[in-house]
Short mmCIF file of C-alpha atoms and ligand atoms in Angstrom, two decimals:
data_model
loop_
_atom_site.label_atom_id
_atom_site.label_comp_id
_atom_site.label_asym_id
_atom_site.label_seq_id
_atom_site.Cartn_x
_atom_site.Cartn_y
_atom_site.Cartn_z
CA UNK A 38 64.13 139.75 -62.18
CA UNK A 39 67.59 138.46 -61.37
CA UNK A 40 68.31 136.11 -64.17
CA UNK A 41 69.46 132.43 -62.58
CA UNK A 42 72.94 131.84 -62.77
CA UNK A 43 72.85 127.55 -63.49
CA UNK A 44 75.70 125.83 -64.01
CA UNK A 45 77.21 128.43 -66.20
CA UNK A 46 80.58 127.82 -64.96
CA UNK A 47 81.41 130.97 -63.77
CA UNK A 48 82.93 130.65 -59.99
CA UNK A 49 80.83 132.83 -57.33
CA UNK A 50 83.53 134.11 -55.38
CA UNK A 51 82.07 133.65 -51.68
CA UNK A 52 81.26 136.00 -49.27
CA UNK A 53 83.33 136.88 -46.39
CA UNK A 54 81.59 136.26 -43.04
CA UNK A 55 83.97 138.57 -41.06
CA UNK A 56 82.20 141.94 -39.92
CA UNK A 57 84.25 145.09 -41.01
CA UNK A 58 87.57 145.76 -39.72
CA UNK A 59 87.44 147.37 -36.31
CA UNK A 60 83.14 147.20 -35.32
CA UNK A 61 81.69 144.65 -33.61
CA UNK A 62 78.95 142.22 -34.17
CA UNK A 63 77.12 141.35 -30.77
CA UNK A 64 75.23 137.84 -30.75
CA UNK A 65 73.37 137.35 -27.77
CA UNK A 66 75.54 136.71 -25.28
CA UNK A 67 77.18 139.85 -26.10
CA UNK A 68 73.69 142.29 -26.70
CA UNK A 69 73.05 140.70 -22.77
CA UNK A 70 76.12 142.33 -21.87
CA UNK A 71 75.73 145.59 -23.13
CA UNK A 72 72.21 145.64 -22.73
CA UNK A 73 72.83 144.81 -18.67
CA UNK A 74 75.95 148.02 -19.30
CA UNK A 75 73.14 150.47 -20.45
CA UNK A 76 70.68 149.25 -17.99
CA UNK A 77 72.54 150.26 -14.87
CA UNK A 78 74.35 153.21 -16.86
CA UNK A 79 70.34 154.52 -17.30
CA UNK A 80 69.50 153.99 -13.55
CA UNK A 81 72.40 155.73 -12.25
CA UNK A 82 72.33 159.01 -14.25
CA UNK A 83 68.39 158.90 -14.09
CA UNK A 84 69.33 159.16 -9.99
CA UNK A 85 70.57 162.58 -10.91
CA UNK A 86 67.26 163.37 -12.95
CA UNK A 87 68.82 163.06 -16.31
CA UNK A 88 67.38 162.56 -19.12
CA UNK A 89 67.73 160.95 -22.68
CA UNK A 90 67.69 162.50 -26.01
CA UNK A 91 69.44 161.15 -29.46
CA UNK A 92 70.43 162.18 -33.07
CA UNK A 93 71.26 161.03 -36.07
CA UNK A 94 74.66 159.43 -36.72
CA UNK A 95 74.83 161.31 -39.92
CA UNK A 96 76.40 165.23 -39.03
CA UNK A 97 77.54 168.03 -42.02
CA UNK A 98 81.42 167.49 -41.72
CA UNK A 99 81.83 171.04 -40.86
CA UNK A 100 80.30 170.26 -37.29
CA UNK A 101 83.63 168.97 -35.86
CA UNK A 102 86.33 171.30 -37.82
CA UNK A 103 86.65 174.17 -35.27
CA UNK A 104 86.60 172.10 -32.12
CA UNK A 105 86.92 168.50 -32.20
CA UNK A 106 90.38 169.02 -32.27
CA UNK A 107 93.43 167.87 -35.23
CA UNK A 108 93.28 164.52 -34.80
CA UNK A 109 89.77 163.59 -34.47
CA UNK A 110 89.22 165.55 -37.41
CA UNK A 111 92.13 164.87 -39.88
CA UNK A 112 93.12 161.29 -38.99
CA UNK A 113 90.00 159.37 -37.56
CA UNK A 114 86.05 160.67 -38.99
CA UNK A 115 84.66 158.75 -41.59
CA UNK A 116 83.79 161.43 -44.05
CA UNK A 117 81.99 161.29 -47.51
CA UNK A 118 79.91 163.09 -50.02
CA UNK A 119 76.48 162.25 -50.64
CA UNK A 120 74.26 162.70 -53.91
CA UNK A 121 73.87 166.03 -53.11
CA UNK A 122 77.29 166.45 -53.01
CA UNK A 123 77.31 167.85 -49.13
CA UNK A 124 80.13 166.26 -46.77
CA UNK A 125 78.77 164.09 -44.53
CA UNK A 126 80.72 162.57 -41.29
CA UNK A 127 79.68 159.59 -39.45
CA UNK A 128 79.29 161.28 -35.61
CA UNK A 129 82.81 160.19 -33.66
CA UNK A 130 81.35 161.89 -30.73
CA UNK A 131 78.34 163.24 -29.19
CA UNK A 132 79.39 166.25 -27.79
CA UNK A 133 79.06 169.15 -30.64
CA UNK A 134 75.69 167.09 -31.83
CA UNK A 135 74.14 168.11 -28.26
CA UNK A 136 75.81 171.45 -27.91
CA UNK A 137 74.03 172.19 -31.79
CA UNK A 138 70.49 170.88 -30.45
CA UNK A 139 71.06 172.99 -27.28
CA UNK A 140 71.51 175.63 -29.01
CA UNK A 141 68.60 175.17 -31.83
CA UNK A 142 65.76 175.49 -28.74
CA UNK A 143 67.85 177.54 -26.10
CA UNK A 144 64.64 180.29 -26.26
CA UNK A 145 62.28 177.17 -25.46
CA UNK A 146 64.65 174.82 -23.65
CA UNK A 147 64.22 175.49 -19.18
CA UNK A 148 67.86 175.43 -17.89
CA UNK A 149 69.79 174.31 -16.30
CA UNK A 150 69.43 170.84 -18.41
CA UNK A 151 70.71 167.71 -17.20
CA UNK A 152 70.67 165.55 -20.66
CA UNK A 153 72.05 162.17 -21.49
CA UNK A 154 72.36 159.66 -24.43
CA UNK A 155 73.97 156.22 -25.00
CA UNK A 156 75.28 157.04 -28.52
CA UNK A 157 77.39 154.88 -31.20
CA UNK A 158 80.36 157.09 -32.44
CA UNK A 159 82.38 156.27 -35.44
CA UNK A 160 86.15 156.74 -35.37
CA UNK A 161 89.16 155.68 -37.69
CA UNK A 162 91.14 154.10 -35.65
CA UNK A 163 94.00 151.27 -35.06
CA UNK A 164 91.60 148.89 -33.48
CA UNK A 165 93.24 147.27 -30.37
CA UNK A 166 92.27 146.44 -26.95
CA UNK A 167 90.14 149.28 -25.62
CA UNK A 168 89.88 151.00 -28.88
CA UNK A 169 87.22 149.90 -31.74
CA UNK A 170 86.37 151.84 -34.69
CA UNK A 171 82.54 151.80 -33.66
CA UNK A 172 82.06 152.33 -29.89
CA UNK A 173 78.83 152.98 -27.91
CA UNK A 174 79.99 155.89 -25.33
CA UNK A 175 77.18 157.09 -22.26
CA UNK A 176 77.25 161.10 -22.42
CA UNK A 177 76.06 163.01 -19.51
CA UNK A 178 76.23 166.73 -19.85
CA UNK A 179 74.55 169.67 -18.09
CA UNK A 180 74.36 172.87 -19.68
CA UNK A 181 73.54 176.11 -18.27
CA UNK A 182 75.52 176.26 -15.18
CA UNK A 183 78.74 177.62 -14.37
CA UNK A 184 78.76 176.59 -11.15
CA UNK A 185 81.79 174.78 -9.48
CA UNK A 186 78.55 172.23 -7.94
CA UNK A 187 78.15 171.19 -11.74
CA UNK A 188 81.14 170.31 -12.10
CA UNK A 189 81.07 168.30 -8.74
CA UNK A 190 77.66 166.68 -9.74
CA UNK A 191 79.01 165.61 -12.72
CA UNK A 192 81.55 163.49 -11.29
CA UNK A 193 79.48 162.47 -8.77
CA UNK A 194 77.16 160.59 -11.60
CA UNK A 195 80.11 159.42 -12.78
CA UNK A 196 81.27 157.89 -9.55
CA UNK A 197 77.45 156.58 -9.22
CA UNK A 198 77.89 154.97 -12.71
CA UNK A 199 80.96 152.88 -11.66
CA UNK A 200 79.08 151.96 -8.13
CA UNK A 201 76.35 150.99 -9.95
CA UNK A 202 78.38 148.73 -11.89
CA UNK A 203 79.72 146.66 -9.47
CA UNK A 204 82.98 148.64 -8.97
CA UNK A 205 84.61 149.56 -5.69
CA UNK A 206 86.30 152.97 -5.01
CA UNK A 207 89.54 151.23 -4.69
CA UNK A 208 89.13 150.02 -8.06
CA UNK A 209 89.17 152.81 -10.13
CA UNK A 210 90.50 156.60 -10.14
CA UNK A 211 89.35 159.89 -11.10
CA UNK A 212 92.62 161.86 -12.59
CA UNK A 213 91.65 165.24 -12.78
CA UNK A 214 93.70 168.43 -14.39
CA UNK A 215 92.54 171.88 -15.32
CA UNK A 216 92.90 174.30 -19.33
CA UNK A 217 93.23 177.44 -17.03
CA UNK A 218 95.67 176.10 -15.37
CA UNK A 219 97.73 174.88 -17.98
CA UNK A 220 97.32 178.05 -19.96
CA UNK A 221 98.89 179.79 -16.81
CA UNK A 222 101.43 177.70 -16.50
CA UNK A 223 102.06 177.87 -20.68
CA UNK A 224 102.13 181.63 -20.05
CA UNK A 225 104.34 181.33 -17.31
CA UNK A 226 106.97 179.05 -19.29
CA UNK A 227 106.49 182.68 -22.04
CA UNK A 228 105.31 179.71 -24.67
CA UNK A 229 104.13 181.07 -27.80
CA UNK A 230 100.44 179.16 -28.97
CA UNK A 231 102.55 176.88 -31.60
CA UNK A 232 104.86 175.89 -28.41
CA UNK A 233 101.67 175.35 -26.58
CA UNK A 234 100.08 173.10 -28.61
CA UNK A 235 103.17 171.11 -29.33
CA UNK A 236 103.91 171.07 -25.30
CA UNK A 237 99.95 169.37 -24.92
CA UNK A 238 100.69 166.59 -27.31
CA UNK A 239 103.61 165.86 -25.77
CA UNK A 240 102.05 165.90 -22.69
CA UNK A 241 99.19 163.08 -23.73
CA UNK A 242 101.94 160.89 -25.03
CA UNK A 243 104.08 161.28 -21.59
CA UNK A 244 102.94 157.58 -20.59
CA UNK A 245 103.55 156.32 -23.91
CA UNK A 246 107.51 157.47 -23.71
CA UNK A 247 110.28 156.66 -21.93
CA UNK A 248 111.04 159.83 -19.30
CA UNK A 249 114.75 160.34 -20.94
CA UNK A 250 112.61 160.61 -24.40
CA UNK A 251 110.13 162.97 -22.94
CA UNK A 252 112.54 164.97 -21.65
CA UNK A 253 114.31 165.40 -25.41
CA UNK A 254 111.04 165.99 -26.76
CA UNK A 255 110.29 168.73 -24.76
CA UNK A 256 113.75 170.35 -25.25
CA UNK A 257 112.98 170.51 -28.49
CA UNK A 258 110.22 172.31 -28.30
CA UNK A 259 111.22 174.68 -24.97
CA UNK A 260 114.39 175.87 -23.83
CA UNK A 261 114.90 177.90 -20.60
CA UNK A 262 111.50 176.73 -19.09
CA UNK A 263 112.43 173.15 -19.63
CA UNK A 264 113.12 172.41 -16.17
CA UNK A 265 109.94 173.98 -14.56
CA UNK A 266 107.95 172.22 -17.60
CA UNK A 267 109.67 168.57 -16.33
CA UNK A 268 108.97 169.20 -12.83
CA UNK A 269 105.34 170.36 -13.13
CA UNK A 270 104.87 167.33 -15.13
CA UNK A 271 105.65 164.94 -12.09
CA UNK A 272 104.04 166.51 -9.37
CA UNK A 273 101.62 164.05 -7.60
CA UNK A 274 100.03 166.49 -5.71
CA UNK A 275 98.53 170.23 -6.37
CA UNK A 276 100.80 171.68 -3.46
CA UNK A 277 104.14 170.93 -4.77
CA UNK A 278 103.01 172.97 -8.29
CA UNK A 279 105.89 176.43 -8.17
CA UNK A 280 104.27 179.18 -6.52
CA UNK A 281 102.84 181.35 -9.32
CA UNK A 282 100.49 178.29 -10.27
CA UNK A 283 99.17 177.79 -6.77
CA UNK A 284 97.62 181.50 -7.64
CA UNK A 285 95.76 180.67 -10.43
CA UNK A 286 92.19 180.68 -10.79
CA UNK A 287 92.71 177.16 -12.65
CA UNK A 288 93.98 176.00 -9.53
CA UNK A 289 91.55 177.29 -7.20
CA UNK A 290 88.85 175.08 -9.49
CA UNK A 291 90.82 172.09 -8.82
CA UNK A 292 91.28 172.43 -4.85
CA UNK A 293 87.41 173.23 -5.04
CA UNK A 294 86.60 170.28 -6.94
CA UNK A 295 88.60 167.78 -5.51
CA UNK A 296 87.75 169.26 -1.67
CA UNK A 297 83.65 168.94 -2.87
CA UNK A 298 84.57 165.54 -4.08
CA UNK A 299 85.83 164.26 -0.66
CA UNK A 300 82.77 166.12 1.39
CA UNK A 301 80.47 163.73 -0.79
CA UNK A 302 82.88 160.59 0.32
CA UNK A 303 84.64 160.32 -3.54
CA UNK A 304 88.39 160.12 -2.37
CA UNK A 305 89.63 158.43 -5.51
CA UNK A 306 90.10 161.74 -7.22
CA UNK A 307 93.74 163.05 -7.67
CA UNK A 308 95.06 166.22 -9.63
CA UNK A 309 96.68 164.54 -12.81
CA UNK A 310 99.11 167.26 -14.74
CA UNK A 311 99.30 164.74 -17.79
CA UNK A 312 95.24 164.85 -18.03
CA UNK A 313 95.54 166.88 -21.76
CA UNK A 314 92.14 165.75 -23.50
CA UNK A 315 92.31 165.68 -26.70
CA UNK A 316 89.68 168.37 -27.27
CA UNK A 317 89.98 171.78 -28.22
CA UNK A 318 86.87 172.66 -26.29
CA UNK A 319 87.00 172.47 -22.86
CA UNK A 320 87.46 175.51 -21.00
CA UNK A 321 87.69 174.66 -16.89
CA UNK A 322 88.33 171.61 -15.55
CA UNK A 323 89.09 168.30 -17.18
CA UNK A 324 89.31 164.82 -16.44
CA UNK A 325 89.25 160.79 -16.79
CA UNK A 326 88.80 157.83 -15.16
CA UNK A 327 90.77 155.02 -15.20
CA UNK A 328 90.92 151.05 -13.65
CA UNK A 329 93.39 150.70 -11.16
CA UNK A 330 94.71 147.76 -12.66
CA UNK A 331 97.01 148.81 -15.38
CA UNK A 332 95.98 145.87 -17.73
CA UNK A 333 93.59 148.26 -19.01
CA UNK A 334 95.32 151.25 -19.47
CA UNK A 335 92.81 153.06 -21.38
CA UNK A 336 90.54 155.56 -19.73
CA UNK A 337 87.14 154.59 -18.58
CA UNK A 338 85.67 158.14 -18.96
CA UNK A 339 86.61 161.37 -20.14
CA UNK A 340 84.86 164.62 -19.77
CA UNK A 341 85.10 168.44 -18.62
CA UNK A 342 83.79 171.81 -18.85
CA UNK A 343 83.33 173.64 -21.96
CA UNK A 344 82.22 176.71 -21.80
CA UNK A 345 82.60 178.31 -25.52
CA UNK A 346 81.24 174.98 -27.58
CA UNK A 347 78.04 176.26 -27.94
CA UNK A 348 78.72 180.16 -28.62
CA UNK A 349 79.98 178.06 -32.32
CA UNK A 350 76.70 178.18 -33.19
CA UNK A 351 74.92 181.88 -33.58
CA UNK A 352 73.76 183.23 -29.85
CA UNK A 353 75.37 183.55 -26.36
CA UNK A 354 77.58 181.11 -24.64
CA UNK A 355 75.98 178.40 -22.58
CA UNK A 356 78.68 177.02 -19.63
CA UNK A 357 78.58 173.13 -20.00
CA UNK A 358 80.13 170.67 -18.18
CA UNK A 359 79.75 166.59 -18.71
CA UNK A 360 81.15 163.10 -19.73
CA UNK A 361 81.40 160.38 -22.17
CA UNK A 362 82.44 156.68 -20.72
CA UNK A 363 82.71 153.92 -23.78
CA UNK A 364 81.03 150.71 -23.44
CA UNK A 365 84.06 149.02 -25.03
CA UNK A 366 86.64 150.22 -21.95
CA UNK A 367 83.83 149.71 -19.39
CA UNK A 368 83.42 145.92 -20.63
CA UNK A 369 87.06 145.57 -20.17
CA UNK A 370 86.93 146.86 -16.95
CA UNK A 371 84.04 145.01 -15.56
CA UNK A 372 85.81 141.32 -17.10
CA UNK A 373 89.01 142.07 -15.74
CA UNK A 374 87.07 142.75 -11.86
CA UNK A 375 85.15 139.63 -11.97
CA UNK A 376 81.61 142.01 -12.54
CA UNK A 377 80.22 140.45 -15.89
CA UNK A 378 76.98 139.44 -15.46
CA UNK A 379 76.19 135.54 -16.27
CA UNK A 380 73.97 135.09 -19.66
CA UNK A 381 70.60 133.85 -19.28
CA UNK A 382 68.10 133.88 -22.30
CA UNK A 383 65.07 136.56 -21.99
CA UNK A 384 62.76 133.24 -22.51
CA UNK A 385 61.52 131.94 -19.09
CA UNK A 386 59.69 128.81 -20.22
CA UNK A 387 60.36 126.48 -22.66
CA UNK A 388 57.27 124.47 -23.50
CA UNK A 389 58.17 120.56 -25.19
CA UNK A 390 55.93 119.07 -27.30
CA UNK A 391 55.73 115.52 -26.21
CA UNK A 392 53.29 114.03 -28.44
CA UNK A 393 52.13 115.86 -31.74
CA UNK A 394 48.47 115.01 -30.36
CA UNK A 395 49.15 117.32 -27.94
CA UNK A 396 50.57 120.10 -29.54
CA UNK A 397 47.02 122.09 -29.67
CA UNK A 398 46.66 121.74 -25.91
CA UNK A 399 50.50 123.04 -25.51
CA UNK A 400 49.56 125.98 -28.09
CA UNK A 401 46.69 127.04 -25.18
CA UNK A 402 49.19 126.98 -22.75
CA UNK A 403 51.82 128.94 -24.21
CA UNK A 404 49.34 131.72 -25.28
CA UNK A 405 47.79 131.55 -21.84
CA UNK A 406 51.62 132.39 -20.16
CA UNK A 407 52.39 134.75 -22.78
CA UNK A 408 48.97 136.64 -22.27
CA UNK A 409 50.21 137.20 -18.23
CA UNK A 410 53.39 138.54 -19.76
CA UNK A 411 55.90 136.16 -19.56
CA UNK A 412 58.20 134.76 -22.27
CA UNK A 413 57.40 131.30 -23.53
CA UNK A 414 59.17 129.31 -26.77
CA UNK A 415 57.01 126.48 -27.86
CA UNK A 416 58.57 124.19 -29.81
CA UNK A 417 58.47 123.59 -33.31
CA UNK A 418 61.25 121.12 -34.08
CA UNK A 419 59.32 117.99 -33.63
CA UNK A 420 62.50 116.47 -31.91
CA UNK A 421 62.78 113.52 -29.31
CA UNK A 422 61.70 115.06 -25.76
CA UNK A 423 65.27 114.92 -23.99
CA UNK A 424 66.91 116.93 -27.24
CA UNK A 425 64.29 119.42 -26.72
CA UNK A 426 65.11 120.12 -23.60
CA UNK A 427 68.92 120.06 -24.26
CA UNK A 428 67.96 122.46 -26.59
CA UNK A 429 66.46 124.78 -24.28
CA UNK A 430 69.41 124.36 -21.56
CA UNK A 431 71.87 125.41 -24.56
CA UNK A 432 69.84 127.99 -24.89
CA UNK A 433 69.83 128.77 -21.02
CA UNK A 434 66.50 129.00 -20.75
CA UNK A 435 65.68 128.77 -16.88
CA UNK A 436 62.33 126.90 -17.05
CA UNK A 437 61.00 123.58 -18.78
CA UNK A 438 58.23 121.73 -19.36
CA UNK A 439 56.39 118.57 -21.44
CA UNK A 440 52.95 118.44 -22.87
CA UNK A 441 52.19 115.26 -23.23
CA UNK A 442 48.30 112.76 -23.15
CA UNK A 443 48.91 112.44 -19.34
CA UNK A 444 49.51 116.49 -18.88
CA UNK A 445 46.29 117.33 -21.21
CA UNK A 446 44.26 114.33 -19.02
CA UNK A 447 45.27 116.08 -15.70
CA UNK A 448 45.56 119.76 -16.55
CA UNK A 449 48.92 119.37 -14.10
CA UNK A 450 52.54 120.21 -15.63
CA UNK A 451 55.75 119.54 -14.36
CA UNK A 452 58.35 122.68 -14.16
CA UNK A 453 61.79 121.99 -14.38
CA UNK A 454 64.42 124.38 -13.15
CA UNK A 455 67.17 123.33 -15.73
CA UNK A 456 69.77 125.21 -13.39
CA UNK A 457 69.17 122.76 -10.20
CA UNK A 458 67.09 120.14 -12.11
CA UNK A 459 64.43 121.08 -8.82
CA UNK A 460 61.14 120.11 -10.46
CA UNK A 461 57.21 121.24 -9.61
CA UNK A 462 53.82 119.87 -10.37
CA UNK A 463 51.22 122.99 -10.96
CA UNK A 464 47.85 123.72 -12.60
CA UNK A 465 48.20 125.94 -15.67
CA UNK A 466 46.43 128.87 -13.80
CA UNK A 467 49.69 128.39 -10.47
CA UNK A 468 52.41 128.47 -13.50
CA UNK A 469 52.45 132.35 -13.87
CA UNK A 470 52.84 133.08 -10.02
CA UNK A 471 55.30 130.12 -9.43
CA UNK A 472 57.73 132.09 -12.21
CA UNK A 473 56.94 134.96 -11.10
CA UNK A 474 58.46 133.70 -7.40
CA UNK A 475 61.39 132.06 -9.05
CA UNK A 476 62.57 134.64 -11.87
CA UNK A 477 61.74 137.37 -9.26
CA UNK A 478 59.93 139.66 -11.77
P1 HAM B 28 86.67 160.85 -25.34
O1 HAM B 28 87.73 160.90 -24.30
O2 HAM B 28 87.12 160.91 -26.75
O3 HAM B 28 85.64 162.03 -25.01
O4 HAM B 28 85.83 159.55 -25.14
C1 HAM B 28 85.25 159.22 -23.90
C2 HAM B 28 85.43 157.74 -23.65
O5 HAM B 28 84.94 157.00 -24.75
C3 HAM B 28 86.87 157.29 -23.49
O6 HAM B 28 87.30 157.44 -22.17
C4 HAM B 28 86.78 155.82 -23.90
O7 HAM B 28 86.26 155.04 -22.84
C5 HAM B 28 85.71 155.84 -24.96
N1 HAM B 28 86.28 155.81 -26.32
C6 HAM B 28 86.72 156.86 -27.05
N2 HAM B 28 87.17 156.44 -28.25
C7 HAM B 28 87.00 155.10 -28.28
C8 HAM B 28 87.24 154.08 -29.26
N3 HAM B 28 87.75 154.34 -30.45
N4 HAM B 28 86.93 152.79 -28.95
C9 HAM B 28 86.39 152.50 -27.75
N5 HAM B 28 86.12 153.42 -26.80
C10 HAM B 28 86.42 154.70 -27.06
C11 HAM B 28 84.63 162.44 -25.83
O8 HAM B 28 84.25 161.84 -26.80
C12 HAM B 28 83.92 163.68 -25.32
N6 HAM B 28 83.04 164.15 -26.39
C13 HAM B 28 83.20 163.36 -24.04
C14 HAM B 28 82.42 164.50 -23.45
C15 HAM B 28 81.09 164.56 -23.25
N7 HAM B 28 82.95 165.64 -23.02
C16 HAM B 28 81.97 166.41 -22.56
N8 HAM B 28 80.82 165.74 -22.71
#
């Protein structure tokens, strides 16, 4: 037992109510949101015939060393060791989780697979706007295809993911690059892997820098190449890469892509040289999406191909291609376009107690509604009939009603719609179909 603590002078030091630094709590209003997010997210990829699986959050640390790539790894996984003194990472993506389960049942599993999974992911990071420290991220991937169509399907979900959202084609862009490509063009410039690597991260901070600054950078890290590095850099469009790139198989999978995109009527897709992904597992073709309005300059989506992820695990390599868009960007996205959806409780009827002597006859009622599946509050506060119902308009719940003697006497109850104060009179048995009409369920 916890022995009482009376008056013994010591000062409790009170709790903090803040949630951790970085995660979010969601009340209501906010679970609406994200539950209306994963909704449509589920019906669009479901279009494609995908479907869900999950995992633990927990992983054995080891899981992202070879391919999650340096900074994922070093700088942002949360990463202990547990009783049994194994390291133990809180997932920051889904990716190598899915390519391990893949793998674990590839003899059983009928391929090609289109999965998908609305995982939280765990990362160490500066929270600011677009980046949390707990996100929820929608992955789509398909695995056993090598197929440029994979590739094209995959964007197409993700192009049926934003339309399903709300968004317009104007209003967002697919920036698309290519790892074959820029391994060509890395052997091309004669870079050494070191120079390579140091050349990407340059690369994914090019935005972040001034172009004088990026141009410094990458003199110290190339020399004679410098030039052809800069200008590849700002192309805007695949034809004006030099020569020797425009052979490249790399390229070839970007013309094909972006072509197969604009046969299907996606023409917001655009070859991107900056597009580096952080990853050190894709293979083919890479890409994000991002808002055209540059108050949110974080990408919407990221994904590519990755061919080799799985052949980590013992057994053959299984091609994979696929995405993961973050419910923390997408929010952003859909407030800053006007698309948020307006907050209305899950409870369609709010049933007042008028006069306790009633209360047994409102009871019946609500158990009646509830048993023809709708969602009914009946209320327990005992309060004055107009804060009741202020109560339930606070709470935005769309429907109201009194019990009181004269409702029990007549078996007839008035329905107020407490967004246009329209009111009806209808026998308990008309109540169901009436909200069924209204609420269009
Ligand atoms: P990623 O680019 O790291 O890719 O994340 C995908 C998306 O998740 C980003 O575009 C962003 O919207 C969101 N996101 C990432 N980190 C955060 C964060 N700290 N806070 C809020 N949102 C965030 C991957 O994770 C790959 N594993 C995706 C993938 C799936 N590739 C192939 N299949």
């Amino acid at each position: 037992m916890i022995p009482e603590n009376k008056d013994s002078g010591v000062s409790v030091k009170k709790l903090s109510v803040e949630s951790y630094k970085g995660v979010r709590d969601f009340y209501p209003e906010d679970m609406f949101v994200q539950k209306y997010i994963f909704d449509r997210m589920r019906k669009a990829v479901e279009k494609f015939g995908y479907v869900e699986y999950g995992a633990s959050v927990l992983e054995p640390a080891e899981l992202y060393r070879a391919k999650s790539g340096e900074e994922i790894v070093n700088e942002q996984t949360y990463t202990f060791t547990d009783r049994g003194d194994r390291e133990v990472t809180l997932r920051p993506e889904m990716t190598p989780t899915v390519a391990r389960m893949v793998v674990a049942k590839r003899r059983e599993l009928p391929f090609p697979l289109r999965w998908y999974s609305i995982p939280n992911l765990f990362r160490y990071e500066k929270p600011q706007r677009g980046r949390m420290r707990e996100h929820w991220q929608l992955n789509v991937d398909l695995f056993g295809s090598k197929n440029i169509e994979a590739d094209v399907e995959i964007l197409c979900v993700a192009n049926e993911v934003m339309s399903s959202l709300g968004a317009k084609s104007g209003d967002f862009e697919i920036h698309i690059n290519n790892r074959k490509l820029w391994n060509s063009l890395c052997e091309m410039w004669k870079c050494t892997p070191l120079q390579q690597q140091k050349l990407s991260k340059l690369v994914d901070r090019k935005n972040k820098i001034s172009a004088k600054e990026f141009e410094e950078q990458g003199a110290v890290i190339l020399s004679s190449y410098l030039p052809n590095f800069i200008e590849a850099m700002n192309v805007t469009t695949l034809e004006k890469l030099e020569k020797g790139a425009r052979e490249t198989e790399g390229y070839k999978e970007i013309v094909s892509l972006i072509q197969d995109l604009e046969k299907r009527g996606i023409n917001n897709a655009r070859f991107d040289p900056t597009i580096m992904r952080g990853f050190d597992y894709y293979t083919g073709n890479i890409f994000e999406v991002f808002d055209a309005n540059p108050e949110n300059r974080r990408s919407l989506f990221g994904g590519g191909r990755y061919d080799d992820l799985a052949a980590l695990f013992e057994g053959d390599k299984i091609p994979a291609v696929g995405f993961g868009a973050g419910d923390v960007t997408v929010r952003d996205f859909l407030e800053t376009h006007g698309l948020l959806p307006a907050y209305g409780s899950s409870a369609q009827l709010y049933i007042a107690v008028q006069d306790e002597t009633c209360r047994d006859s409102a009871e019946q009622l609500s158990g009646q509604l509830r048993s023809q599946g709708h969602n009914v509050i009946l209320d327990i506060a005992h309060k004055k009939l107009g804060d009741q119902i202020k109560t339930a308009d606070r709470q935005k719940i769309p429907f109201v009603t009194a019990v009181g003697a004269e409702e029990v006497k007549s078996g007839a109850y008035r329905i107020k719609n407490l967004a246009d104060g329209s009111e009806k009179i209808l026998k308990a048995d008309e109540i169901s179909s009436y909200l069924k009409t209204q609420l269009a369920l």
